[in-house]
Coordinates of C-alpha atoms in Angstrom, one line a residue:
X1 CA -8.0 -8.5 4.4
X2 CA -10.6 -5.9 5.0
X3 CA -13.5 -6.3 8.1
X4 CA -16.6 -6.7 5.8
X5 CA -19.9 -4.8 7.1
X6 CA -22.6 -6.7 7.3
X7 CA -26.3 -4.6 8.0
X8 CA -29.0 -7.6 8.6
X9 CA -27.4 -9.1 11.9
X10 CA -30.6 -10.2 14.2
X11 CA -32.6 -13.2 12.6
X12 CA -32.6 -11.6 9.3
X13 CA -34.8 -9.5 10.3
X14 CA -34.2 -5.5 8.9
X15 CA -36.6 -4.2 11.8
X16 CA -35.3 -6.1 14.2
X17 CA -31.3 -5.3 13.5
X18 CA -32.4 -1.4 13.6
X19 CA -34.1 -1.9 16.9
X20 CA -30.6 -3.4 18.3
X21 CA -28.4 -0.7 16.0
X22 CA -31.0 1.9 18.0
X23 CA -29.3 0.8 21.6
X24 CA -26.9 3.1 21.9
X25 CA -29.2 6.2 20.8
X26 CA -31.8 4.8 23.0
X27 CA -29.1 4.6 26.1
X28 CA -28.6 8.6 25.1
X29 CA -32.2 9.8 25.2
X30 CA -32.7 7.6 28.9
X31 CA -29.9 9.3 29.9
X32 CA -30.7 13.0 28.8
X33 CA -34.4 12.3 29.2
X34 CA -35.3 10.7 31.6
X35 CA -32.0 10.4 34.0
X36 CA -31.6 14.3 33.3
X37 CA -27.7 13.6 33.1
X38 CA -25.1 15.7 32.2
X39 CA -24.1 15.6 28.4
X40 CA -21.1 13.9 28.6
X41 CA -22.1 11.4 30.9
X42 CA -25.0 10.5 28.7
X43 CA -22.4 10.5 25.3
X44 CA -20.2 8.4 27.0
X45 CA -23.1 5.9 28.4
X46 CA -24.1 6.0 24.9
X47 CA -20.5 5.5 23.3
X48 CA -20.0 2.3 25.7
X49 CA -23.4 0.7 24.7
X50 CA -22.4 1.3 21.1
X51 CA -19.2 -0.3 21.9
X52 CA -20.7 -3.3 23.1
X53 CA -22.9 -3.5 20.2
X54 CA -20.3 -3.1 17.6
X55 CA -18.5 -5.9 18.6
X56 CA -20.6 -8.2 20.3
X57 CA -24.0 -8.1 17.8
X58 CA -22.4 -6.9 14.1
X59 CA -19.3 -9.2 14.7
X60 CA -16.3 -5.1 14.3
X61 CA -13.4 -6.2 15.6
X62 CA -12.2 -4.5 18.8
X63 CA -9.6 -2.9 17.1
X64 CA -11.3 -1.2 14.3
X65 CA -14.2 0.2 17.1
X66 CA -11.6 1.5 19.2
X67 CA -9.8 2.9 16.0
X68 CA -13.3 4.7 14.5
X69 CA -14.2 5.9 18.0
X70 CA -10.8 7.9 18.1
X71 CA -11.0 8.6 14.6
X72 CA -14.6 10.6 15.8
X73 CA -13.2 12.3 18.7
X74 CA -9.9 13.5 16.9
X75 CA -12.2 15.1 14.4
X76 CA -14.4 16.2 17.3
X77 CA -11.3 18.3 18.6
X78 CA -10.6 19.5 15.4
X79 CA -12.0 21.1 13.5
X80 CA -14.8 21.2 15.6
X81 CA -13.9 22.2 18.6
X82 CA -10.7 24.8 17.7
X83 CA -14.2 26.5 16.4
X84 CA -16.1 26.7 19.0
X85 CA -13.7 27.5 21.7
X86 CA -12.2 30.4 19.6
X87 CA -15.4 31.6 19.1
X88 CA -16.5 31.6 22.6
X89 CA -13.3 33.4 22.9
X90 CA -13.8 36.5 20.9
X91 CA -17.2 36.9 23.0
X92 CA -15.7 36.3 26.2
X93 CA -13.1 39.1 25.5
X94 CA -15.8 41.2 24.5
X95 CA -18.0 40.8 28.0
X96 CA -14.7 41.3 30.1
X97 CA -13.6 44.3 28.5
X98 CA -16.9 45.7 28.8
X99 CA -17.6 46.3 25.1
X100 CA -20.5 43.9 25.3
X101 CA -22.1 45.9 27.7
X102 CA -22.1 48.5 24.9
X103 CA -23.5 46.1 22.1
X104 CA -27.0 45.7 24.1
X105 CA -26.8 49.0 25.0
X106 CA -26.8 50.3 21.8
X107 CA -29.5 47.4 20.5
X108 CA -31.9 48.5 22.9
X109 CA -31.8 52.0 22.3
X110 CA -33.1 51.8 19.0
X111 CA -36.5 50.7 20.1
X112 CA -39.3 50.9 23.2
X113 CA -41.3 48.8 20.7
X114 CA -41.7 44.8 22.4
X115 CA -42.1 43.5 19.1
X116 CA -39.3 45.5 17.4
X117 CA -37.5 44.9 20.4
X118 CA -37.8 40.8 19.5
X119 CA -37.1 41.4 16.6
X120 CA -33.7 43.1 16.3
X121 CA -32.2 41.0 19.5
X122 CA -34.2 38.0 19.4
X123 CA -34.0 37.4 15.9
X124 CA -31.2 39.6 14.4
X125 CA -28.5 40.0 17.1
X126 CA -29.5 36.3 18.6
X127 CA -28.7 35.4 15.2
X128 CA -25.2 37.0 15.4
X129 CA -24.3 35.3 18.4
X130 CA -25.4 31.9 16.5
X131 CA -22.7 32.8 14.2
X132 CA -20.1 33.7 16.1
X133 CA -20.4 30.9 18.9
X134 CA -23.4 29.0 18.9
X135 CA -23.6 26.3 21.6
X136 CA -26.6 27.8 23.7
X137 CA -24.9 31.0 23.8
X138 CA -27.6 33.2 21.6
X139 CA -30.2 32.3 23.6
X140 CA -28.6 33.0 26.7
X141 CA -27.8 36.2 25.5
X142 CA -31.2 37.4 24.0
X143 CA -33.3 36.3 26.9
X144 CA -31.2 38.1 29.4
X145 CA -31.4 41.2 27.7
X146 CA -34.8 40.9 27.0
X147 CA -35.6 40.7 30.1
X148 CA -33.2 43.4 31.3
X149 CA -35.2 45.6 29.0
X150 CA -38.6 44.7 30.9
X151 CA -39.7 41.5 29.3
X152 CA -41.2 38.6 31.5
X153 CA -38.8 35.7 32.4
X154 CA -41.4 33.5 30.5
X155 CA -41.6 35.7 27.7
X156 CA -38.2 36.9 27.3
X157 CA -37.0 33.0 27.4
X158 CA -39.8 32.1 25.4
X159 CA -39.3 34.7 22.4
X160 CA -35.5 33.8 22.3
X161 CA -35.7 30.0 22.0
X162 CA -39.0 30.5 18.9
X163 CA -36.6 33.5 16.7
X164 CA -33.3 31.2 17.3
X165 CA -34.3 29.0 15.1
X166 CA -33.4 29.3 11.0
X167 CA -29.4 30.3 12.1
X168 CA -28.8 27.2 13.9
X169 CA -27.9 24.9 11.4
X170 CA -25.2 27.3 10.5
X171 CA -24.4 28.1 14.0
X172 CA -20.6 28.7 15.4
X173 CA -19.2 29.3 11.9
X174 CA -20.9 26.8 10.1
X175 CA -20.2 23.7 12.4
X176 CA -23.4 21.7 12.0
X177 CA -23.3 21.8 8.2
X178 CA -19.5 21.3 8.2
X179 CA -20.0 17.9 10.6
X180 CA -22.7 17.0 8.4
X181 CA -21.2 16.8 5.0
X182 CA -18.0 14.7 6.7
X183 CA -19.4 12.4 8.3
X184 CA -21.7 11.6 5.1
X185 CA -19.2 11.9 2.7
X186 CA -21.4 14.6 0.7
X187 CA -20.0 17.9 -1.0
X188 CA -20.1 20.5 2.1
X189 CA -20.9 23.1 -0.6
X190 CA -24.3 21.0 -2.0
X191 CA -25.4 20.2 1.5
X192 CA -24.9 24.0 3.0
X193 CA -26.5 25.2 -0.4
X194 CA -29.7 22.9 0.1
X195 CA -30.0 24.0 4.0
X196 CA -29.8 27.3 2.8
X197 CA -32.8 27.4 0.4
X198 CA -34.5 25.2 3.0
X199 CA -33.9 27.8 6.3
X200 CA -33.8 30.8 3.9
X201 CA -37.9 30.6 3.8
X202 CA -38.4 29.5 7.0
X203 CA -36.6 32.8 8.0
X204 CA -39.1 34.8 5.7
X205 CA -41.7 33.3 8.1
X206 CA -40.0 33.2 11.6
X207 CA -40.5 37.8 12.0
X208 CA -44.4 37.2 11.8
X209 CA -44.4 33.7 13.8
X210 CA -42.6 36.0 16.8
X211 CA -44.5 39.1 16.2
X212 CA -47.8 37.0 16.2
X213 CA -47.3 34.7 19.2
X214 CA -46.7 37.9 21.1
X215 CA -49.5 40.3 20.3
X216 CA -51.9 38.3 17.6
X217 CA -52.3 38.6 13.9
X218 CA -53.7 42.2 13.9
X219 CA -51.7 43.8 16.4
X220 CA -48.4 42.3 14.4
X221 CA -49.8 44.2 10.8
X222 CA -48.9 47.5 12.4
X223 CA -45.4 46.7 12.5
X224 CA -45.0 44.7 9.4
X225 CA -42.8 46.7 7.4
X226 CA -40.7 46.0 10.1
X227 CA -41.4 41.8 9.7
X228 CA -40.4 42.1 6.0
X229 CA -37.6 44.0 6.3
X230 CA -36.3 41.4 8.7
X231 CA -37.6 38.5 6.6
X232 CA -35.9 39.6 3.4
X233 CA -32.6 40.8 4.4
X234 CA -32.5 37.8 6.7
X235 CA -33.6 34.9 3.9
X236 CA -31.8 37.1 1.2
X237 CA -28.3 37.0 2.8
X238 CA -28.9 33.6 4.2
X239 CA -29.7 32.1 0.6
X240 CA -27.0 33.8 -1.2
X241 CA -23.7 33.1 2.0
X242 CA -25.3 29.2 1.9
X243 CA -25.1 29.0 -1.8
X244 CA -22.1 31.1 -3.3
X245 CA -19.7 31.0 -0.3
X246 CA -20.2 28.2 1.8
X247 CA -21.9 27.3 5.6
X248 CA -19.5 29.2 7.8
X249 CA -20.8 33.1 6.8
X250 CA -24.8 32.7 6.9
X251 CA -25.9 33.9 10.1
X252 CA -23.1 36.4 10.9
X253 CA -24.2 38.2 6.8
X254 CA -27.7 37.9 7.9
X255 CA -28.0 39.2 11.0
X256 CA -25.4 42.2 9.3
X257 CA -28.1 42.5 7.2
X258 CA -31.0 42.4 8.9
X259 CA -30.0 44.7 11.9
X260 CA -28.8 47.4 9.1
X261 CA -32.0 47.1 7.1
X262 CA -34.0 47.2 10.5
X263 CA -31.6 50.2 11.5
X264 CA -32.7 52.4 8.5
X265 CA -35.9 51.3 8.4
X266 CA -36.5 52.8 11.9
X267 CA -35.2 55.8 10.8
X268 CA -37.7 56.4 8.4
X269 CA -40.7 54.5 10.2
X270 CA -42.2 53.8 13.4
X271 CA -45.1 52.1 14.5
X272 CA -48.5 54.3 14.9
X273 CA -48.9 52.8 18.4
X274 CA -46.1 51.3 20.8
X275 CA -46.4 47.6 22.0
X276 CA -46.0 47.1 25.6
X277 CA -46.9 44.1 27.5
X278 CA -50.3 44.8 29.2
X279 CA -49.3 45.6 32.9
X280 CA -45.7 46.4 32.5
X281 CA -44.0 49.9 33.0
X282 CA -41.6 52.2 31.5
X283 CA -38.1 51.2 29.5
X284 CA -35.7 50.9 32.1
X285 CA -32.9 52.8 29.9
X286 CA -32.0 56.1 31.2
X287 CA -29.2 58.9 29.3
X288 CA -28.4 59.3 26.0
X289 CA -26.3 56.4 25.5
X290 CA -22.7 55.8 24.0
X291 CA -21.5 58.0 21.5
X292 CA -21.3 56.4 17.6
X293 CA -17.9 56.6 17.3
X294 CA -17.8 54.2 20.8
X295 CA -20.1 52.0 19.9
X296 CA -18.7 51.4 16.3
X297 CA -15.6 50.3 18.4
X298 CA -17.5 47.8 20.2
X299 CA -18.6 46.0 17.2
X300 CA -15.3 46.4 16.0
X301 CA -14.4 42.9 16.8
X302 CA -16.9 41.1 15.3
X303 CA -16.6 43.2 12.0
X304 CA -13.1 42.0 12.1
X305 CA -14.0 38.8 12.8
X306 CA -16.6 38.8 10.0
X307 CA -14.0 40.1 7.1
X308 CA -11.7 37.1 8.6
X309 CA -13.8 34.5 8.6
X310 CA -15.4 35.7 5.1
X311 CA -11.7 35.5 3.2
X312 CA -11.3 32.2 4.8
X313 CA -14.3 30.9 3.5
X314 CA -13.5 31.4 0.1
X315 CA -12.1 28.3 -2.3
X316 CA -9.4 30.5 -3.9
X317 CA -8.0 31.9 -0.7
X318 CA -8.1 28.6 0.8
X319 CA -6.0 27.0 -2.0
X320 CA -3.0 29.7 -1.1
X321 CA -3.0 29.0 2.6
X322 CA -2.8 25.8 2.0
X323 CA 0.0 25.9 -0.4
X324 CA 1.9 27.3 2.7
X325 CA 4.5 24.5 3.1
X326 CA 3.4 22.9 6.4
X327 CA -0.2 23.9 6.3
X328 CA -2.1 20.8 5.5
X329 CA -1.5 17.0 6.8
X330 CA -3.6 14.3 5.2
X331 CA -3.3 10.8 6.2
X332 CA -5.1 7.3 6.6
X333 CA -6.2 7.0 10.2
X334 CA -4.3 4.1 11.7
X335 CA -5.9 0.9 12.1
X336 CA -8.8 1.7 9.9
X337 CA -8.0 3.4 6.4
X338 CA -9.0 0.5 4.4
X339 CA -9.8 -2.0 6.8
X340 CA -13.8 -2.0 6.5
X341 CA -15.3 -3.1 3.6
X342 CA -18.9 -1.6 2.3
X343 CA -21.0 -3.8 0.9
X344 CA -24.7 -4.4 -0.7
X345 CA -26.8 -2.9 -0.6
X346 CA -25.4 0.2 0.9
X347 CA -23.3 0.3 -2.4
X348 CA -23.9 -1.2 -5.8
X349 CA -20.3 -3.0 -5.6
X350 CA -17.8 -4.2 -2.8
X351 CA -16.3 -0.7 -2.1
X352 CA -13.2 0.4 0.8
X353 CA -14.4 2.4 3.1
X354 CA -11.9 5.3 3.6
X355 CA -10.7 6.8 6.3
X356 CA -8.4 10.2 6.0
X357 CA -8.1 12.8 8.5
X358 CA -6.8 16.1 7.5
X359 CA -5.2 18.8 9.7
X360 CA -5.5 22.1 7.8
X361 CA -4.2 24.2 10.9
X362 CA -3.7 27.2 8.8
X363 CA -7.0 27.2 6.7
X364 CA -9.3 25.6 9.4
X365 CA -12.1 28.2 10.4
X366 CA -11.0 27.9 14.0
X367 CA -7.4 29.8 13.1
X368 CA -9.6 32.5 11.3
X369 CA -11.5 33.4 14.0
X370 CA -7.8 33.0 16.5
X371 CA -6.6 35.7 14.2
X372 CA -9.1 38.2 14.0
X373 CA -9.6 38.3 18.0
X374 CA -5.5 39.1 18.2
X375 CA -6.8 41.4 15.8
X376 CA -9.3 43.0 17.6
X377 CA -7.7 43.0 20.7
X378 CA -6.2 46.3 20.5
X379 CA -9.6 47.8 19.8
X380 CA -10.9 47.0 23.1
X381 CA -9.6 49.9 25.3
X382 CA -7.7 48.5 28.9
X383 CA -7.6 45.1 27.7
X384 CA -4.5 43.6 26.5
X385 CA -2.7 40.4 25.0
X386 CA -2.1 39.6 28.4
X387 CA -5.6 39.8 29.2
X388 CA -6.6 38.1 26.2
X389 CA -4.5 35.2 26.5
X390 CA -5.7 34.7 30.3
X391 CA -9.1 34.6 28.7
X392 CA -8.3 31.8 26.0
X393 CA -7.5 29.7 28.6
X394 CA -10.3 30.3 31.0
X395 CA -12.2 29.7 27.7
X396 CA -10.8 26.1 27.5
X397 CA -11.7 25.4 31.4
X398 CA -15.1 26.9 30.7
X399 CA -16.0 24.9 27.7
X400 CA -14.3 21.1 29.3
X401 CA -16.9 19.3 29.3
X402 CA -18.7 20.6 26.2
X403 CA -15.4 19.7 24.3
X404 CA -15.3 16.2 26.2
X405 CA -19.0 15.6 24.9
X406 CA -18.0 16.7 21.0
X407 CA -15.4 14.7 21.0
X408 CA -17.5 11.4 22.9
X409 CA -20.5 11.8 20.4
X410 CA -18.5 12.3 17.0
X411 CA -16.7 9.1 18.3
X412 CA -19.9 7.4 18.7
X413 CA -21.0 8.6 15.9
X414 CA -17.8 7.2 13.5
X415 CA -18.3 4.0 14.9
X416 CA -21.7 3.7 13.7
X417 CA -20.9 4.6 10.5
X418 CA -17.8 2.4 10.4
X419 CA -19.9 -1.1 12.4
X420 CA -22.7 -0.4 9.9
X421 CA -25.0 0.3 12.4
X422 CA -25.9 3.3 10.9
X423 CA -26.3 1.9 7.4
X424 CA -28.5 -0.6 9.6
X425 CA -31.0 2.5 10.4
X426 CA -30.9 3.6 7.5
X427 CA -32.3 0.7 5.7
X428 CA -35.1 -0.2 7.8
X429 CA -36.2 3.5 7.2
X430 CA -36.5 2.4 3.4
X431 CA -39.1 1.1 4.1
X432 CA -41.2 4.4 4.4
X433 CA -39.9 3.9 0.8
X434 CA -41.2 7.4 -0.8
X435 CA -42.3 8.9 2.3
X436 CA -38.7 9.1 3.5
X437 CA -38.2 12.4 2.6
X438 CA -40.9 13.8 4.8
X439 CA -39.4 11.9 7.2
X440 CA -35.5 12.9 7.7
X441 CA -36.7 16.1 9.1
X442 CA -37.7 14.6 12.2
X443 CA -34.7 12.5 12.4
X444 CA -33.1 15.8 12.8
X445 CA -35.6 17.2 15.4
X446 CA -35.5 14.0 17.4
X447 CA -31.4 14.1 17.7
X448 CA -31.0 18.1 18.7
X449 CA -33.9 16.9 21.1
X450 CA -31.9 14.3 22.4
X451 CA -28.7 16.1 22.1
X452 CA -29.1 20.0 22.7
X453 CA -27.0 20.5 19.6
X454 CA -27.7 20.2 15.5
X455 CA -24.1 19.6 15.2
X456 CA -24.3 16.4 17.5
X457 CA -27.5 15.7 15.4
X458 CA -25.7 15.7 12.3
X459 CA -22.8 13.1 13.5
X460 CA -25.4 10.6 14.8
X461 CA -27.4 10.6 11.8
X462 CA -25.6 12.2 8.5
X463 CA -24.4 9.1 7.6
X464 CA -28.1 7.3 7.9
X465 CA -29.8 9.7 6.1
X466 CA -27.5 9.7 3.2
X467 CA -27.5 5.6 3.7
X468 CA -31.4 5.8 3.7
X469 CA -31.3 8.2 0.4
X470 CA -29.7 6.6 -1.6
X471 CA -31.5 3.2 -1.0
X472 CA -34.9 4.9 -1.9
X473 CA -34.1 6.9 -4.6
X474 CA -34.1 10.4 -2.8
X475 CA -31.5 12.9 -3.5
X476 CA -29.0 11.8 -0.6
X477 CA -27.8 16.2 -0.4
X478 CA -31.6 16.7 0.5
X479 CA -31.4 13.8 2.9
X480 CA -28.6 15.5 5.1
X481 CA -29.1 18.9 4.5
X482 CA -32.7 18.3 5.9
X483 CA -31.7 16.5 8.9
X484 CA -29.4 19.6 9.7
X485 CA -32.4 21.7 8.8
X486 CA -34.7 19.7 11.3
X487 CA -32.8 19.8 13.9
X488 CA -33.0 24.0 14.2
X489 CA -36.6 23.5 14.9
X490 CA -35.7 21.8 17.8
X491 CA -33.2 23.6 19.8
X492 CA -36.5 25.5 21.3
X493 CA -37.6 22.3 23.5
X494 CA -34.5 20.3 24.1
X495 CA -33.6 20.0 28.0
X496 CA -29.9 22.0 27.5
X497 CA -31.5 24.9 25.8
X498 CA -34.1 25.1 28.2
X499 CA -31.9 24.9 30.9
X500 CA -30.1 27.6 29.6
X501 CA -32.5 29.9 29.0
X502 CA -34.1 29.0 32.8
X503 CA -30.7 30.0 34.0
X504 CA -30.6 32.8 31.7
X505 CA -33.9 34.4 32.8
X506 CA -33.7 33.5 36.7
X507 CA -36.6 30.5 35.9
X508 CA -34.6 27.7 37.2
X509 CA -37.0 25.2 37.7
X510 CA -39.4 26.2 35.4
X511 CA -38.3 24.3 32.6
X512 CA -41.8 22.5 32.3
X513 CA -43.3 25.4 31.8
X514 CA -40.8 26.9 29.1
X515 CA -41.5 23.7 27.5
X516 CA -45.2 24.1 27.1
X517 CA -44.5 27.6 25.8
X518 CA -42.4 26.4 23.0
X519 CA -43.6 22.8 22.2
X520 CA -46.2 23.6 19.7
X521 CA -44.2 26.4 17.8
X522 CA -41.8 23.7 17.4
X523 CA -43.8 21.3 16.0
X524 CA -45.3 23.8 13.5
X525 CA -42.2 24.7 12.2
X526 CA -41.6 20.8 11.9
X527 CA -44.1 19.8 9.9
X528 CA -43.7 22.7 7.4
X529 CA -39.8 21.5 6.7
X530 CA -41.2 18.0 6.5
X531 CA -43.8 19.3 3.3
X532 CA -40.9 21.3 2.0
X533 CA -38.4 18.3 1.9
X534 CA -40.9 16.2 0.9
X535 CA -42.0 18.5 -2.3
X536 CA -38.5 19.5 -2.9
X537 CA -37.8 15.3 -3.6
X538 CA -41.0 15.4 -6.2
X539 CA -42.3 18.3 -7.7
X540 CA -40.2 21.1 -6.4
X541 CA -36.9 18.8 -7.3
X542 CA -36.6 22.1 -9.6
X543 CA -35.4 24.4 -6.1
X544 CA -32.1 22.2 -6.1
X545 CA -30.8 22.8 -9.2

């Protein structure tokens, strides 16, 4: 006989069984916090408290925790991670053959304009990177060659934590909405269609937000054909990826998009007067630069990559690679497929709680992106398979303990869902009854806060937020597409990007004051997705249709 949940567990209080449920999130944030500890330490200190929890407070039988924990991590490993450490691949192939080297240059070169400058590497080629591997890598990226160009360390980190924000939530081919609609059991099509008509106009914004903090209101109106260009193509492409093809082509289209229309624009137009930060000398770029015809080569992998993961992305071709015989194994996870029983008033009747796990090696976006780097790796000159398979597997060493911490938090986040301590959360925040929606923004913002990461976000609280949706009325879609959109305004002050971006930019150290740079652009940006979810539940319900 199924285990049945039960949500109200401490003296029947709803408050008080949240504040217990909240353990295990509250062991993560003293961990990353306060402790300052590595991110897999803190998942698994969090992972073991939840343990405890589970069995010892809601009454999960030590088999099913164990069983949803795994459950978690195997999904953790894939699809998640076969994404990012393929990704990671294609760009680490890309520095050692030197090609990348060629990228910036030929960025850079476009522009002695600071603002322009932000804008196309910041914003656009940042954005890019977001794409294509995510994971603190963009920012990493863009701040290093910000400053390479002349920028500050503080600036140069600064400007590339504020711009990398609306790609996140479809950062690394999509991950964060992928994780979100599976753990929440939504439509991964409605939530990444939601996110992207949520982030689509806060990337109309973000060009004049960067331009502004840099040089004021009036000193950004002499470049702002320049900020709309990179608004519209960006929010353009974003909204029509998110919508008609799915979450895993946003951010590599739009930054396409954006660095083209920002290409020919400057073609046509420059600034009447050049932006320099007061006190700073000359560009530091000397020659003429790489010849067209070797810089279109450069990119050449990450075209490929693009046309690869675009095909993958779409229904039809889907269906045919997984008609391949072998392609696709679907089964109930053992120990749990319908063992846990959802009740009231998570659901309006008794109702299995399912458990299937499906390995779609051939179709998975992980085995797109594989593909197009064997692709590309005849297009990097002196750099073959040989190379290239060396490289996968440094890849794997280099990325160990992020994969150990995926794999940890989507396990802790399963066996939340399956104890019911997320369903717990979830109804004590139904109490905010029909403020909630202005609300599950910030449950986003806190978890990439606590985590580093809006896919991590997204396993710890997709399934609360759809929970808490449904219980007050609110379109459970909005719910979970806004805590993945929350959580992008984030990324600028949690403790891993800063760190990144410290190491990035030679500021280690001077994380506090990165922190104070970014901390109010964050907030902003907050409380504008809060109003926007909040109308979008009321009176602009019309924008989801």
């Amino acid at each position: 006989m199924p285990w049945i949940q039960n949500y109200i567990t401490v003296g029947g209080s709803t408050v008080a069984s949240a504040c217990v449920a909240a353990i295990p999130l509250l062991i993560l944030f003293y961990m990353l916090a306060v402790r300052k500890a590595k991110g897999h330490i803190a998942a698994a200190a969090g992972l073991i408290g939840a343990l405890i929890v589970a069995v010892a407070v809601w009454d999960m039988p030590v088999g099913l925790a164990v069983s949803s924990t795994l459950m978690g991590a195997a999904f953790g490993l894939f699809p998640i991670v076969w994404i990012v450490v393929t990704a990671v691949w294609v760009y680490n192939m890309t520095v050692e053959s030197g090609e990348f080297e060629i990228i910036k240059d030929s960025l850079a070169r476009l522009t002695d304009d600071r603002r322009l400058q932000a804008l196309l590497i910041a914003y656009a080629f940042s954005c890019f990177i977001e794409g294509t591997a995510g994971f603190g890598t963009p920012v990493a990226i863009a701040a290093a060659m910000l400053v390479g160009l002349g920028f500050t360390p503080l600036w140069g980190a600064g400007i590339a934590l504020i711009a990398n924000t609306a790609p996140v939530a479809f950062g690394a081919i999509g991950v964060p909405i992928i994780v979100a609609a599976s753990v929440s059991g939504l439509d991964l099509m409605s939530v990444s269609s939601i996110a992207g008509r949520q982030l689509s106009l806060l990337a109309l914004i973000v060009p004049m937000w960067v331009c502004v903090t840099m040089c004021g209101f009036k000193r950004s109106m002499e470049v702002f054909p320049a900020i709309v260009v990179s608004g519209v193509c960006f929010a353009g492409m974003e909204f029509l990826l998110s919508n008609f093809h799915g979450p895993t082509l946003p951010d590599i289209g739009s930054a396409i998009a954006t660095i083209v229309g920002l290409v020919l624009l400057l073609k046509v137009w420059r600034p009447k007067q050049t932006y320099r930060f007061p006190g700073e000398g000359d560009s530091k770029l000397e020659g003429d630069g790489f010849p067209a015809a070797v810089v279109m080569r450069a990119w050449g992998p990450y075209l490929v990559l693009a046309v690869f993961v675009f095909f993958w992305g779409l229904p039809e071709f889907k269906k045919v690679l997984n008609a391949v015989p072998g392609a696709i194994f679907t089964f109930g996870w053992p120990g749990l497929d319908g063992e846990v029983l959802k009740t009231a008033p998570i659901v309006k009747e008794n109702a299995v709680y399912a458990a299937k796990y499906t390995f779609n090696w051939l179709s998975a976006g992980g085995t797109a992106i594989l593909l197009s780097g064997l692709v590309s790796v005849p297009l990097m000159p002196r750099y073959g398979f040989g190379r290239a398979i060396a490289c996968f597997f440094r890849t794997i060493r280099q990325l160990i303990l992020p994969i150990i911490t995926i794999a940890l938090i989507l396990g802790l986040a399963y066996l939340m869902n399956y104890s019911g301590m997320s369903a717990t959360l979830g109804l004590a925040f139904t109490l905010t009854g029909g403020f909630f929606p202005f609300f599950a923004p910030i449950l986003g913002w806190l978890g990439v806060f606590l985590t580093g990461s809006d896919t991590s976000s997204c396993a710890l609280f997709g399934g609360m937020q759809r929970d808490t949706a449904v219980a007050v009325g609110m379109n459970p879609d909005l719910a979970v597409a806004a805590n993945a959109s929350g959580g992008t305004t984030a990324k600028m002050i949690s403790p891993q990007s800063l760190s990144v971006a410290t190491a990035a930019t030679g500021m280690v150290g001077e994380e506090g004051n990165l922190f104070r740079f970014t901390i109010l652009h964050s907030i902003g940006m907050t409380i504008l997705l809060c109003v926007l979810t909040w109308l979008q539940a009321g009176p602009l319900a019309w924008m989801l249709r």
